[in-house]
C-alpha atoms as a printed R data frame, in Angstrom:
    type eleno elety resid chain resno       x       y      z
1   ATOM     1    CA   MET     A     1 -26.545 -32.112 70.480
2   ATOM     2    CA   HIS     A     2 -23.597 -34.387 69.924
3   ATOM     3    CA   ALA     A     3 -20.231 -32.668 70.262
4   ATOM     4    CA   HIS     A     4 -18.645 -31.871 66.907
5   ATOM     5    CA   LYS     A     5 -15.294 -33.565 66.452
6   ATOM     6    CA   PRO     A     6 -12.591 -31.980 64.262
7   ATOM     7    CA   GLN     A     7 -11.830 -33.783 61.032
8   ATOM     8    CA   LYS     A     8  -8.894 -36.152 60.966
9   ATOM     9    CA   PRO     A     9  -5.951 -35.115 58.787
10  ATOM    10    CA   LEU     A    10  -6.024 -36.595 55.306
11  ATOM    11    CA   GLN     A    11  -4.260 -39.902 54.881
12  ATOM    12    CA   SER     A    12  -3.309 -41.832 51.767
13  ATOM    13    CA   SER     A    13  -6.506 -43.860 51.848
14  ATOM    14    CA   LEU     A    14  -8.785 -40.857 52.369
15  ATOM    15    CA   PHE     A    15  -9.787 -38.760 49.369
16  ATOM    16    CA   HIS     A    16 -11.100 -35.217 49.779
17  ATOM    17    CA   CYS     A    17 -14.199 -34.543 47.745
18  ATOM    18    CA   GLN     A    18 -13.495 -30.940 46.814
19  ATOM    19    CA   SER     A    19  -9.954 -31.394 45.550
20  ATOM    20    CA   SER     A    20 -10.894 -32.631 42.080
21  ATOM    21    CA   SER     A    21 -13.847 -33.293 39.810
22  ATOM    22    CA   VAL     A    22 -12.770 -36.927 39.563
23  ATOM    23    CA   LEU     A    23 -12.037 -38.970 42.658
24  ATOM    24    CA   GLN     A    24 -10.382 -42.286 41.995
25  ATOM    25    CA   PHE     A    25 -10.834 -45.037 44.544
26  ATOM    26    CA   SER     A    26  -8.451 -47.877 43.831
27  ATOM    27    CA   ILE     A    27 -10.582 -50.471 45.568
28  ATOM    28    CA   LEU     A    28  -8.554 -53.622 45.178
29  ATOM    29    CA   SER     A    29 -10.073 -56.754 46.598
30  ATOM    30    CA   LYS     A    30  -9.040 -60.373 46.181
31  ATOM    31    CA   MET     A    31 -10.901 -60.217 42.866
32  ATOM    32    CA   ALA     A    32  -8.619 -57.342 41.788
33  ATOM    33    CA   ARG     A    33 -11.617 -55.058 41.355
34  ATOM    34    CA   VAL     A    34 -10.848 -51.415 40.572
35  ATOM    35    CA   LEU     A    35 -13.562 -48.763 40.790
36  ATOM    36    CA   ASP     A    36 -13.492 -45.066 39.981
37  ATOM    37    CA   ILE     A    37 -15.590 -42.682 42.015
38  ATOM    38    CA   GLU     A    38 -16.407 -39.631 39.901
39  ATOM    39    CA   ARG     A    39 -17.876 -36.580 41.562
40  ATOM    40    CA   GLU     A    40 -20.882 -35.397 39.568
41  ATOM    41    CA   LEU     A    41 -22.608 -32.778 41.696
42  ATOM    42    CA   VAL     A    42 -21.814 -30.893 44.876
43  ATOM    43    CA   GLN     A    43 -24.654 -28.667 46.031
44  ATOM    44    CA   HIS     A    44 -24.253 -26.646 49.208
45  ATOM    45    CA   SER     A    45 -27.335 -26.177 51.368
46  ATOM    46    CA   GLU     A    46 -28.629 -26.324 54.898
47  ATOM    47    CA   ARG     A    47 -28.528 -29.652 56.719
48  ATOM    48    CA   VAL     A    48 -29.788 -32.517 54.550
49  ATOM    49    CA   LYS     A    49 -31.794 -35.141 56.449
50  ATOM    50    CA   SER     A    50 -32.786 -37.463 53.580
51  ATOM    51    CA   VAL     A    51 -32.122 -38.007 49.877
52  ATOM    52    CA   ASP     A    52 -33.891 -39.980 47.163
53  ATOM    53    CA   LEU     A    53 -33.365 -40.679 43.451
54  ATOM    54    CA   HIS     A    54 -36.196 -40.509 40.933
55  ATOM    55    CA   PRO     A    55 -36.506 -43.798 38.993
56  ATOM    56    CA   LYS     A    56 -36.974 -42.118 35.601
57  ATOM    57    CA   GLU     A    57 -36.081 -38.426 35.744
58  ATOM    58    CA   PRO     A    58 -32.479 -37.268 36.427
59  ATOM    59    CA   TRP     A    59 -33.581 -35.888 39.780
60  ATOM    60    CA   ILE     A    60 -32.340 -35.933 43.343
61  ATOM    61    CA   LEU     A    61 -34.778 -35.169 46.152
62  ATOM    62    CA   ALA     A    62 -33.237 -33.651 49.274
63  ATOM    63    CA   SER     A    63 -35.188 -32.853 52.426
64  ATOM    64    CA   LEU     A    64 -33.741 -30.250 54.747
65  ATOM    65    CA   TYR     A    65 -33.716 -29.573 58.462
66  ATOM    66    CA   SER     A    66 -35.057 -26.108 57.619
67  ATOM    67    CA   GLY     A    67 -38.385 -27.594 56.480
68  ATOM    68    CA   THR     A    68 -37.693 -27.253 52.746
69  ATOM    69    CA   VAL     A    69 -37.425 -29.889 50.021
70  ATOM    70    CA   CYS     A    70 -35.312 -29.453 46.892
71  ATOM    71    CA   ILE     A    71 -35.169 -31.294 43.578
72  ATOM    72    CA   TRP     A    72 -31.856 -31.133 41.718
73  ATOM    73    CA   ASN     A    73 -31.140 -32.237 38.149
74  ATOM    74    CA   TYR     A    74 -27.843 -34.123 38.278
75  ATOM    75    CA   HIS     A    75 -27.362 -33.846 34.495
76  ATOM    76    CA   SER     A    76 -27.767 -30.065 34.207
77  ATOM    77    CA   GLN     A    77 -26.639 -29.529 37.820
78  ATOM    78    CA   GLU     A    78 -29.503 -27.084 38.221
79  ATOM    79    CA   LEU     A    79 -32.204 -26.663 40.832
80  ATOM    80    CA   VAL     A    80 -35.489 -27.947 39.381
81  ATOM    81    CA   LYS     A    81 -37.624 -26.642 42.239
82  ATOM    82    CA   SER     A    82 -37.590 -25.947 45.934
83  ATOM    83    CA   PHE     A    83 -40.480 -25.320 48.282
84  ATOM    84    CA   LYS     A    84 -41.306 -25.086 51.956
85  ATOM    85    CA   VAL     A    85 -43.101 -28.078 53.451
86  ATOM    86    CA   SER     A    86 -43.166 -27.101 57.104
87  ATOM    87    CA   GLU     A    87 -41.619 -24.837 59.694
88  ATOM    88    CA   SER     A    88 -40.251 -28.063 61.217
89  ATOM    89    CA   PRO     A    89 -37.434 -30.300 59.920
90  ATOM    90    CA   VAL     A    90 -38.313 -32.691 57.096
91  ATOM    91    CA   ARG     A    91 -36.488 -35.816 58.229
92  ATOM    92    CA   SER     A    92 -37.666 -38.092 55.414
93  ATOM    93    CA   ALA     A    93 -38.957 -37.523 51.870
94  ATOM    94    CA   LYS     A    94 -39.578 -39.964 49.030
95  ATOM    95    CA   PHE     A    95 -40.678 -39.846 45.418
96  ATOM    96    CA   VAL     A    96 -43.848 -41.727 44.458
97  ATOM    97    CA   ALA     A    97 -43.173 -41.672 40.725
98  ATOM    98    CA   SER     A    98 -46.389 -43.439 39.699
99  ATOM    99    CA   LYS     A    99 -48.420 -40.615 41.235
100 ATOM   100    CA   HIS     A   100 -45.977 -37.732 40.552
101 ATOM   101    CA   TRP     A   101 -45.850 -37.171 44.306
102 ATOM   102    CA   ILE     A   102 -43.390 -36.340 47.010
103 ATOM   103    CA   VAL     A   103 -44.308 -37.738 50.437
104 ATOM   104    CA   THR     A   104 -42.655 -36.295 53.521
105 ATOM   105    CA   GLY     A   105 -42.558 -36.870 57.260
106 ATOM   106    CA   THR     A   106 -41.768 -33.939 59.539
107 ATOM   107    CA   ASP     A   107 -41.137 -32.961 63.136
108 ATOM   108    CA   ASP     A   108 -44.597 -31.353 63.302
109 ATOM   109    CA   LYS     A   109 -45.937 -34.976 63.348
110 ATOM   110    CA   PHE     A   110 -47.574 -34.579 59.930
111 ATOM   111    CA   ILE     A   111 -47.277 -36.453 56.678
112 ATOM   112    CA   TRP     A   112 -47.383 -34.008 53.778
113 ATOM   113    CA   VAL     A   113 -47.978 -35.054 50.143
114 ATOM   114    CA   PHE     A   114 -47.215 -32.793 47.164
115 ATOM   115    CA   ASP     A   115 -47.519 -32.992 43.398
116 ATOM   116    CA   TYR     A   116 -43.936 -32.543 42.267
117 ATOM   117    CA   ASP     A   117 -44.953 -31.122 38.873
118 ATOM   118    CA   THR     A   118 -46.996 -28.257 40.296
119 ATOM   119    CA   THR     A   119 -45.818 -28.276 43.971
120 ATOM   120    CA   GLU     A   120 -49.531 -28.314 44.855
121 ATOM   121    CA   LYS     A   121 -50.270 -29.883 48.223
122 ATOM   122    CA   ILE     A   122 -52.295 -33.069 47.751
123 ATOM   123    CA   THR     A   123 -52.955 -33.738 51.428
124 ATOM   124    CA   GLU     A   124 -51.626 -33.315 54.938
125 ATOM   125    CA   PHE     A   125 -52.597 -35.135 58.102
126 ATOM   126    CA   GLU     A   126 -51.323 -35.629 61.618
127 ATOM   127    CA   ALA     A   127 -49.873 -39.123 61.524
128 ATOM   128    CA   HIS     A   128 -48.072 -39.500 64.864
129 ATOM   129    CA   THR     A   129 -47.775 -37.948 68.306
130 ATOM   130    CA   ASP     A   130 -44.048 -37.160 67.978
131 ATOM   131    CA   PHE     A   131 -41.397 -36.505 65.311
132 ATOM   132    CA   ILE     A   132 -41.621 -38.621 62.146
133 ATOM   133    CA   ARG     A   133 -38.171 -40.063 61.469
134 ATOM   134    CA   SER     A   134 -38.701 -42.178 58.358
135 ATOM   135    CA   VAL     A   135 -41.157 -42.910 55.553
136 ATOM   136    CA   ALA     A   136 -40.930 -45.830 53.114
137 ATOM   137    CA   VAL     A   137 -42.960 -46.347 49.943
138 ATOM   138    CA   HIS     A   138 -44.114 -49.855 49.026
139 ATOM   139    CA   PRO     A   139 -42.662 -50.848 45.622
140 ATOM   140    CA   THR     A   140 -45.977 -51.967 44.083
141 ATOM   141    CA   LEU     A   141 -48.935 -51.364 46.428
142 ATOM   142    CA   PRO     A   142 -50.461 -47.989 47.455
143 ATOM   143    CA   TYR     A   143 -48.835 -48.174 50.878
144 ATOM   144    CA   LEU     A   144 -46.656 -45.856 52.917
145 ATOM   145    CA   LEU     A   145 -44.887 -46.770 56.154
146 ATOM   146    CA   SER     A   146 -44.081 -44.089 58.712
147 ATOM   147    CA   ALA     A   147 -41.895 -44.418 61.815
148 ATOM   148    CA   SER     A   148 -41.811 -42.038 64.728
149 ATOM   149    CA   ASP     A   149 -40.350 -41.020 68.057
150 ATOM   150    CA   ASP     A   150 -43.703 -42.121 69.506
151 ATOM   151    CA   MET     A   151 -42.252 -45.657 69.090
152 ATOM   152    CA   VAL     A   152 -45.010 -46.668 66.656
153 ATOM   153    CA   ILE     A   153 -44.852 -47.615 62.969
154 ATOM   154    CA   LYS     A   154 -47.970 -47.041 60.863
155 ATOM   155    CA   LEU     A   155 -49.136 -48.324 57.482
156 ATOM   156    CA   TRP     A   156 -51.133 -45.913 55.315
157 ATOM   157    CA   ASP     A   157 -53.202 -46.761 52.212
158 ATOM   158    CA   TRP     A   158 -53.537 -43.788 49.875
159 ATOM   159    CA   GLU     A   159 -56.225 -45.512 47.821
160 ATOM   160    CA   LYS     A   160 -58.362 -45.585 50.969
161 ATOM   161    CA   ASP     A   161 -58.003 -41.832 51.491
162 ATOM   162    CA   TRP     A   162 -54.825 -42.338 53.534
163 ATOM   163    CA   GLU     A   163 -56.458 -44.636 56.055
164 ATOM   164    CA   CYS     A   164 -54.144 -46.102 58.681
165 ATOM   165    CA   THR     A   165 -54.658 -49.812 58.064
166 ATOM   166    CA   GLN     A   166 -52.145 -51.208 60.560
167 ATOM   167    CA   MET     A   167 -50.062 -50.094 63.543
168 ATOM   168    CA   PHE     A   168 -46.905 -51.894 64.606
169 ATOM   169    CA   LYS     A   169 -45.893 -51.677 68.258
170 ATOM   170    CA   GLY     A   170 -42.992 -53.277 70.076
171 ATOM   171    CA   HIS     A   171 -40.076 -50.846 70.120
172 ATOM   172    CA   ALA     A   172 -39.165 -49.206 73.435
173 ATOM   173    CA   HIS     A   173 -37.564 -46.052 71.996
174 ATOM   174    CA   TYR     A   174 -37.637 -43.848 68.889
175 ATOM   175    CA   VAL     A   175 -38.031 -45.736 65.607
176 ATOM   176    CA   MET     A   176 -35.371 -44.193 63.377
177 ATOM   177    CA   GLN     A   177 -35.839 -45.954 60.035
178 ATOM   178    CA   VAL     A   178 -38.008 -48.495 58.222
179 ATOM   179    CA   ALA     A   179 -37.261 -50.384 54.992
180 ATOM   180    CA   PHE     A   180 -39.217 -52.875 52.892
181 ATOM   181    CA   SER     A   181 -37.686 -56.257 52.091
182 ATOM   182    CA   PRO     A   182 -36.718 -56.573 48.402
183 ATOM   183    CA   LYS     A   183 -37.373 -60.320 48.501
184 ATOM   184    CA   ASP     A   184 -40.751 -60.300 50.234
185 ATOM   185    CA   THR     A   185 -42.453 -56.905 50.069
186 ATOM   186    CA   ASN     A   186 -45.034 -58.024 52.634
187 ATOM   187    CA   THR     A   187 -42.290 -57.693 55.238
188 ATOM   188    CA   PHE     A   188 -40.160 -54.810 56.458
189 ATOM   189    CA   ALA     A   189 -37.474 -54.054 59.031
190 ATOM   190    CA   SER     A   190 -37.181 -51.241 61.557
191 ATOM   191    CA   ALA     A   191 -34.225 -49.765 63.451
192 ATOM   192    CA   SER     A   192 -34.692 -48.151 66.850
193 ATOM   193    CA   LEU     A   193 -32.772 -46.315 69.536
194 ATOM   194    CA   ASP     A   194 -33.780 -49.178 71.836
195 ATOM   195    CA   GLY     A   195 -30.826 -50.996 70.253
196 ATOM   196    CA   THR     A   196 -32.820 -53.516 68.229
197 ATOM   197    CA   ILE     A   197 -33.890 -54.364 64.709
198 ATOM   198    CA   LYS     A   198 -37.390 -55.763 64.375
199 ATOM   199    CA   VAL     A   199 -38.789 -57.561 61.338
200 ATOM   200    CA   TRP     A   200 -42.519 -57.307 60.689
201 ATOM   201    CA   ASN     A   201 -45.217 -58.664 58.390
202 ATOM   202    CA   LEU     A   202 -47.753 -56.157 57.066
203 ATOM   203    CA   SER     A   203 -50.623 -58.335 58.259
204 ATOM   204    CA   SER     A   204 -49.573 -58.435 61.930
205 ATOM   205    CA   TYR     A   205 -49.132 -55.733 64.549
206 ATOM   206    CA   ALA     A   206 -46.477 -57.794 66.386
207 ATOM   207    CA   PRO     A   207 -42.905 -58.333 65.123
208 ATOM   208    CA   GLU     A   208 -41.898 -61.648 63.584
209 ATOM   209    CA   PHE     A   209 -38.469 -61.522 65.221
210 ATOM   210    CA   THR     A   210 -35.948 -59.185 66.829
211 ATOM   211    CA   LEU     A   211 -32.204 -58.807 66.255
212 ATOM   212    CA   ASP     A   212 -30.170 -57.509 69.177
213 ATOM   213    CA   GLY     A   213 -26.415 -57.011 69.169
214 ATOM   214    CA   HIS     A   214 -25.458 -53.327 69.138
215 ATOM   215    CA   SER     A   215 -24.404 -51.767 72.427
216 ATOM   216    CA   LYS     A   216 -26.233 -48.492 71.723
217 ATOM   217    CA   GLY     A   217 -29.205 -47.263 69.736
218 ATOM   218    CA   LEU     A   218 -29.688 -47.876 66.005
219 ATOM   219    CA   ASN     A   219 -30.080 -45.083 63.470
220 ATOM   220    CA   CYS     A   220 -30.405 -46.842 60.133
221 ATOM   221    CA   ILE     A   221 -31.173 -50.086 58.328
222 ATOM   222    CA   ASP     A   222 -30.967 -51.499 54.807
223 ATOM   223    CA   TYR     A   223 -31.656 -54.820 53.113
224 ATOM   224    CA   PHE     A   224 -29.478 -56.480 50.519
225 ATOM   225    CA   MET     A   225 -29.357 -59.724 48.575
226 ATOM   226    CA   ARG     A   226 -26.412 -61.993 47.847
227 ATOM   227    CA   GLY     A   227 -27.716 -64.515 45.355
228 ATOM   228    CA   SER     A   228 -30.989 -65.770 46.812
229 ATOM   229    CA   LYS     A   229 -29.897 -65.065 50.384
230 ATOM   230    CA   GLN     A   230 -31.123 -61.997 52.245
231 ATOM   231    CA   TYR     A   231 -29.126 -59.839 54.661
232 ATOM   232    CA   LEU     A   232 -29.571 -56.689 56.707
233 ATOM   233    CA   VAL     A   233 -27.047 -53.992 57.538
234 ATOM   234    CA   SER     A   234 -27.549 -51.644 60.496
235 ATOM   235    CA   GLY     A   235 -25.780 -48.549 61.794
236 ATOM   236    CA   SER     A   236 -25.545 -47.525 65.436
237 ATOM   237    CA   ASP     A   237 -24.493 -44.911 67.969
238 ATOM   238    CA   ASP     A   238 -21.909 -47.487 69.109
239 ATOM   239    CA   HIS     A   239 -19.875 -46.283 66.056
240 ATOM   240    CA   THR     A   240 -20.273 -49.608 64.211
241 ATOM   241    CA   ALA     A   241 -22.357 -51.155 61.485
242 ATOM   242    CA   LYS     A   242 -23.403 -54.790 61.601
243 ATOM   243    CA   VAL     A   243 -24.276 -57.274 58.865
244 ATOM   244    CA   TRP     A   244 -27.023 -59.754 59.741
245 ATOM   245    CA   ASP     A   245 -27.892 -63.108 58.212
246 ATOM   246    CA   TYR     A   246 -31.656 -62.750 57.782
247 ATOM   247    CA   GLU     A   247 -32.474 -66.459 57.852
248 ATOM   248    CA   ALA     A   248 -30.073 -67.424 60.631
249 ATOM   249    CA   LYS     A   249 -31.098 -64.300 62.583
250 ATOM   250    CA   SER     A   250 -27.497 -63.679 63.607
251 ATOM   251    CA   CYS     A   251 -24.772 -61.080 63.156
252 ATOM   252    CA   VAL     A   252 -22.145 -62.267 60.678
253 ATOM   253    CA   GLN     A   253 -19.861 -59.221 60.743
254 ATOM   254    CA   THR     A   254 -19.247 -56.003 62.662
255 ATOM   255    CA   LEU     A   255 -17.857 -53.139 60.570
256 ATOM   256    CA   LYS     A   256 -15.542 -50.994 62.693
257 ATOM   257    CA   GLY     A   257 -13.722 -47.841 61.707
258 ATOM   258    CA   HIS     A   258 -15.957 -44.841 62.300
259 ATOM   259    CA   THR     A   259 -15.181 -42.554 65.230
260 ATOM   260    CA   ASN     A   260 -18.719 -41.297 65.798
261 ATOM   261    CA   ASN     A   261 -22.323 -42.447 65.399
262 ATOM   262    CA   VAL     A   262 -23.096 -44.379 62.195
263 ATOM   263    CA   SER     A   263 -25.983 -42.337 60.819
264 ATOM   264    CA   ALA     A   264 -26.585 -43.877 57.373
265 ATOM   265    CA   VAL     A   265 -26.071 -47.210 55.611
266 ATOM   266    CA   CYS     A   266 -26.569 -48.220 52.003
267 ATOM   267    CA   VAL     A   267 -25.842 -51.361 50.014
268 ATOM   268    CA   HIS     A   268 -25.215 -51.183 46.275
269 ATOM   269    CA   PRO     A   269 -28.047 -53.211 44.705
270 ATOM   270    CA   GLU     A   270 -25.751 -54.994 42.218
271 ATOM   271    CA   LEU     A   271 -22.137 -54.547 43.310
272 ATOM   272    CA   THR     A   272 -20.765 -56.153 46.439
273 ATOM   273    CA   ILE     A   273 -20.240 -52.809 48.150
274 ATOM   274    CA   ILE     A   274 -21.550 -51.661 51.529
275 ATOM   275    CA   ILE     A   275 -21.480 -47.926 52.230
276 ATOM   276    CA   THR     A   276 -21.633 -46.431 55.716
277 ATOM   277    CA   GLY     A   277 -21.776 -42.786 56.763
278 ATOM   278    CA   SER     A   278 -21.131 -41.229 60.125
279 ATOM   279    CA   GLU     A   279 -21.278 -38.096 62.189
280 ATOM   280    CA   ASP     A   280 -17.471 -38.225 61.950
281 ATOM   281    CA   GLY     A   281 -17.906 -36.836 58.407
282 ATOM   282    CA   ASN     A   282 -16.585 -39.923 56.653
283 ATOM   283    CA   VAL     A   283 -18.135 -42.284 54.131
284 ATOM   284    CA   HIS     A   284 -16.646 -45.779 54.297
285 ATOM   285    CA   ILE     A   285 -16.656 -48.186 51.365
286 ATOM   286    CA   TRP     A   286 -16.616 -51.847 52.426
287 ATOM   287    CA   ASP     A   287 -16.164 -54.970 50.356
288 ATOM   288    CA   GLY     A   288 -19.520 -56.709 50.631
289 ATOM   289    CA   ALA     A   289 -17.963 -60.165 50.299
290 ATOM   290    CA   THR     A   290 -14.959 -59.903 52.623
291 ATOM   291    CA   TYR     A   291 -16.274 -56.997 54.746
292 ATOM   292    CA   SER     A   292 -12.875 -55.312 54.597
293 ATOM   293    CA   LEU     A   293 -12.701 -51.514 54.654
294 ATOM   294    CA   GLU     A   294 -11.580 -50.560 51.156
295 ATOM   295    CA   ASN     A   295 -11.572 -46.777 51.291
296 ATOM   296    CA   THR     A   296 -12.848 -43.607 52.899
297 ATOM   297    CA   LEU     A   297 -14.355 -40.502 51.337
298 ATOM   298    CA   ASN     A   298 -14.489 -37.141 53.086
299 ATOM   299    CA   CYS     A   299 -16.201 -34.233 51.334
300 ATOM   300    CA   GLY     A   300 -15.589 -31.627 54.019
301 ATOM   301    CA   LEU     A   301 -19.334 -31.037 54.471
302 ATOM   302    CA   GLU     A   302 -19.390 -32.192 58.102
303 ATOM   303    CA   ARG     A   303 -21.726 -34.947 59.313
304 ATOM   304    CA   VAL     A   304 -23.227 -37.565 56.988
305 ATOM   305    CA   TRP     A   305 -26.988 -38.070 57.376
306 ATOM   306    CA   ALA     A   306 -28.339 -39.955 54.368
307 ATOM   307    CA   PHE     A   307 -27.637 -42.056 51.277
308 ATOM   308    CA   GLY     A   308 -29.634 -42.635 48.124
309 ATOM   309    CA   CYS     A   309 -29.080 -45.204 45.380
310 ATOM   310    CA   MET     A   310 -31.238 -47.321 43.093
311 ATOM   311    CA   LYS     A   311 -31.110 -50.285 40.782
312 ATOM   312    CA   GLY     A   312 -30.165 -49.428 37.215
313 ATOM   313    CA   SER     A   313 -28.118 -46.351 38.149
314 ATOM   314    CA   ASN     A   314 -24.472 -46.055 39.063
315 ATOM   315    CA   ARG     A   315 -25.080 -42.938 41.147
316 ATOM   316    CA   VAL     A   316 -24.890 -42.611 44.893
317 ATOM   317    CA   VAL     A   317 -26.239 -39.510 46.610
318 ATOM   318    CA   ILE     A   318 -24.893 -38.423 49.996
319 ATOM   319    CA   GLY     A   319 -26.627 -35.948 52.309
320 ATOM   320    CA   TYR     A   320 -24.476 -33.914 54.698
321 ATOM   321    CA   ASP     A   321 -24.759 -31.110 57.224
322 ATOM   322    CA   LYS     A   322 -23.771 -28.631 54.517
323 ATOM   323    CA   GLY     A   323 -25.153 -30.055 51.296
324 ATOM   324    CA   THR     A   324 -25.590 -32.900 48.857
325 ATOM   325    CA   VAL     A   325 -22.961 -34.782 46.859
326 ATOM   326    CA   THR     A   326 -23.623 -37.100 43.919
327 ATOM   327    CA   VAL     A   327 -20.951 -39.523 42.745
328 ATOM   328    CA   LYS     A   328 -20.846 -42.098 39.957
329 ATOM   329    CA   VAL     A   329 -19.162 -45.472 40.236
330 ATOM   330    CA   VAL     A   330 -17.560 -46.836 37.048
331 ATOM   331    CA   CYS     A   331 -15.096 -49.530 36.043
332 ATOM   332    CA   PRO     A   332 -12.182 -47.610 34.487
333 ATOM   333    CA   HIS     A   333 -10.678 -50.484 32.499
334 ATOM   334    CA   SER     A   334 -13.861 -51.446 30.680
335 ATOM   335    CA   GLY     A   335 -15.333 -47.952 30.602
336 ATOM   336    CA   VAL     A   336 -18.639 -49.544 31.532
337 ATOM   337    CA   SER     A   337 -20.816 -48.550 34.435
338 ATOM   338    CA   MET     A   338 -20.726 -51.165 37.151
339 ATOM   339    CA   GLY     A   339 -24.492 -51.014 37.518
340 ATOM   340    CA   SER     A   340 -26.486 -49.660 40.374
341 ATOM   341    CA   LEU     A   341 -24.288 -48.229 43.158
342 ATOM   342    CA   VAL     A   342 -23.665 -47.163 44.784
343 ATOM   343    CA   LYS     A   343 -30.036 -40.065 72.389
344 ATOM   344    CA   GLU     A   344 -32.301 -39.491 74.011
345 ATOM   345    CA   LYS     A   345 -33.444 -35.841 74.162
346 ATOM   346    CA   GLU     A   346 -30.208 -34.707 72.551
347 ATOM   347    CA   LYS     A   347 -31.163 -36.816 69.545
348 ATOM   348    CA   LYS     A   348 -34.158 -34.615 68.880
349 ATOM   349    CA   GLU     A   349 -31.940 -31.645 68.101
350 ATOM   350    CA   LEU     A   350 -30.045 -33.385 65.289
């Protein structure tokens, strides 16, 4: 397990999450943008490995290292339901709202599917030969991607009784995360501890191209759009995040500032904000246009493991070692929401 580093003392640019119900980030860029970060929910729990937001209900899904999943209502700040999935860690869980499902990937190598209204198990099946690190739900088709420490990514079709319709091979180490492209949902990207990003088409088992630039393994990946142009952001054990020009297939910026592994990345779907989280316990807010570090949030809940945000919501959910935090991002002067905000063997123990 990675050594735990003590938290840095608070500085003027670092705001502590538990000091107030409202946290104001004066994020001043060249456009004189000012954003408020308002704390909405802090829920203490065991280690949170993934978070997701429901597209219609006021719900947060958190999957825990203990093998449990929880649904929280961020309006009432109450637990909607909680149930045990597995005796193994649930490293990734997603809502499938159209089916009223929760799909999960666990360290027992199984994909588990539950009805979130009744908590009834819909199905379970052994999907991989090692830990499942990430699952991703296709935005329109009945497809689920799963990524594993067995170095394989698989595509599952739930309308074909969860048949594996494609396998994607090419990584040389654990595949830590997969994400569908928002511009072309027939393609997706993967991040691996082999130090590379690979971009794939659903119709081919071989990658379309590979991005290589980090000096250590990758933990996380996200897509974002700027106008009609597509980018990727990745986070690595080299303590940095990188922004990649998707078309040019090149790194356009390295985001430096974390003092430990970058474990989660998220890009606000509408605002020009990039969010990175690290095992150093800090969440960094970056200007998505200039790539300057605007501010740092520390909630005192130890390591950051996951982010959740969605289009049409100004909430960002953060999963930590010791719980889940939900914040809202608003423009204080207009009073209007700014839109949708926002290794090796040792690795297995995290």
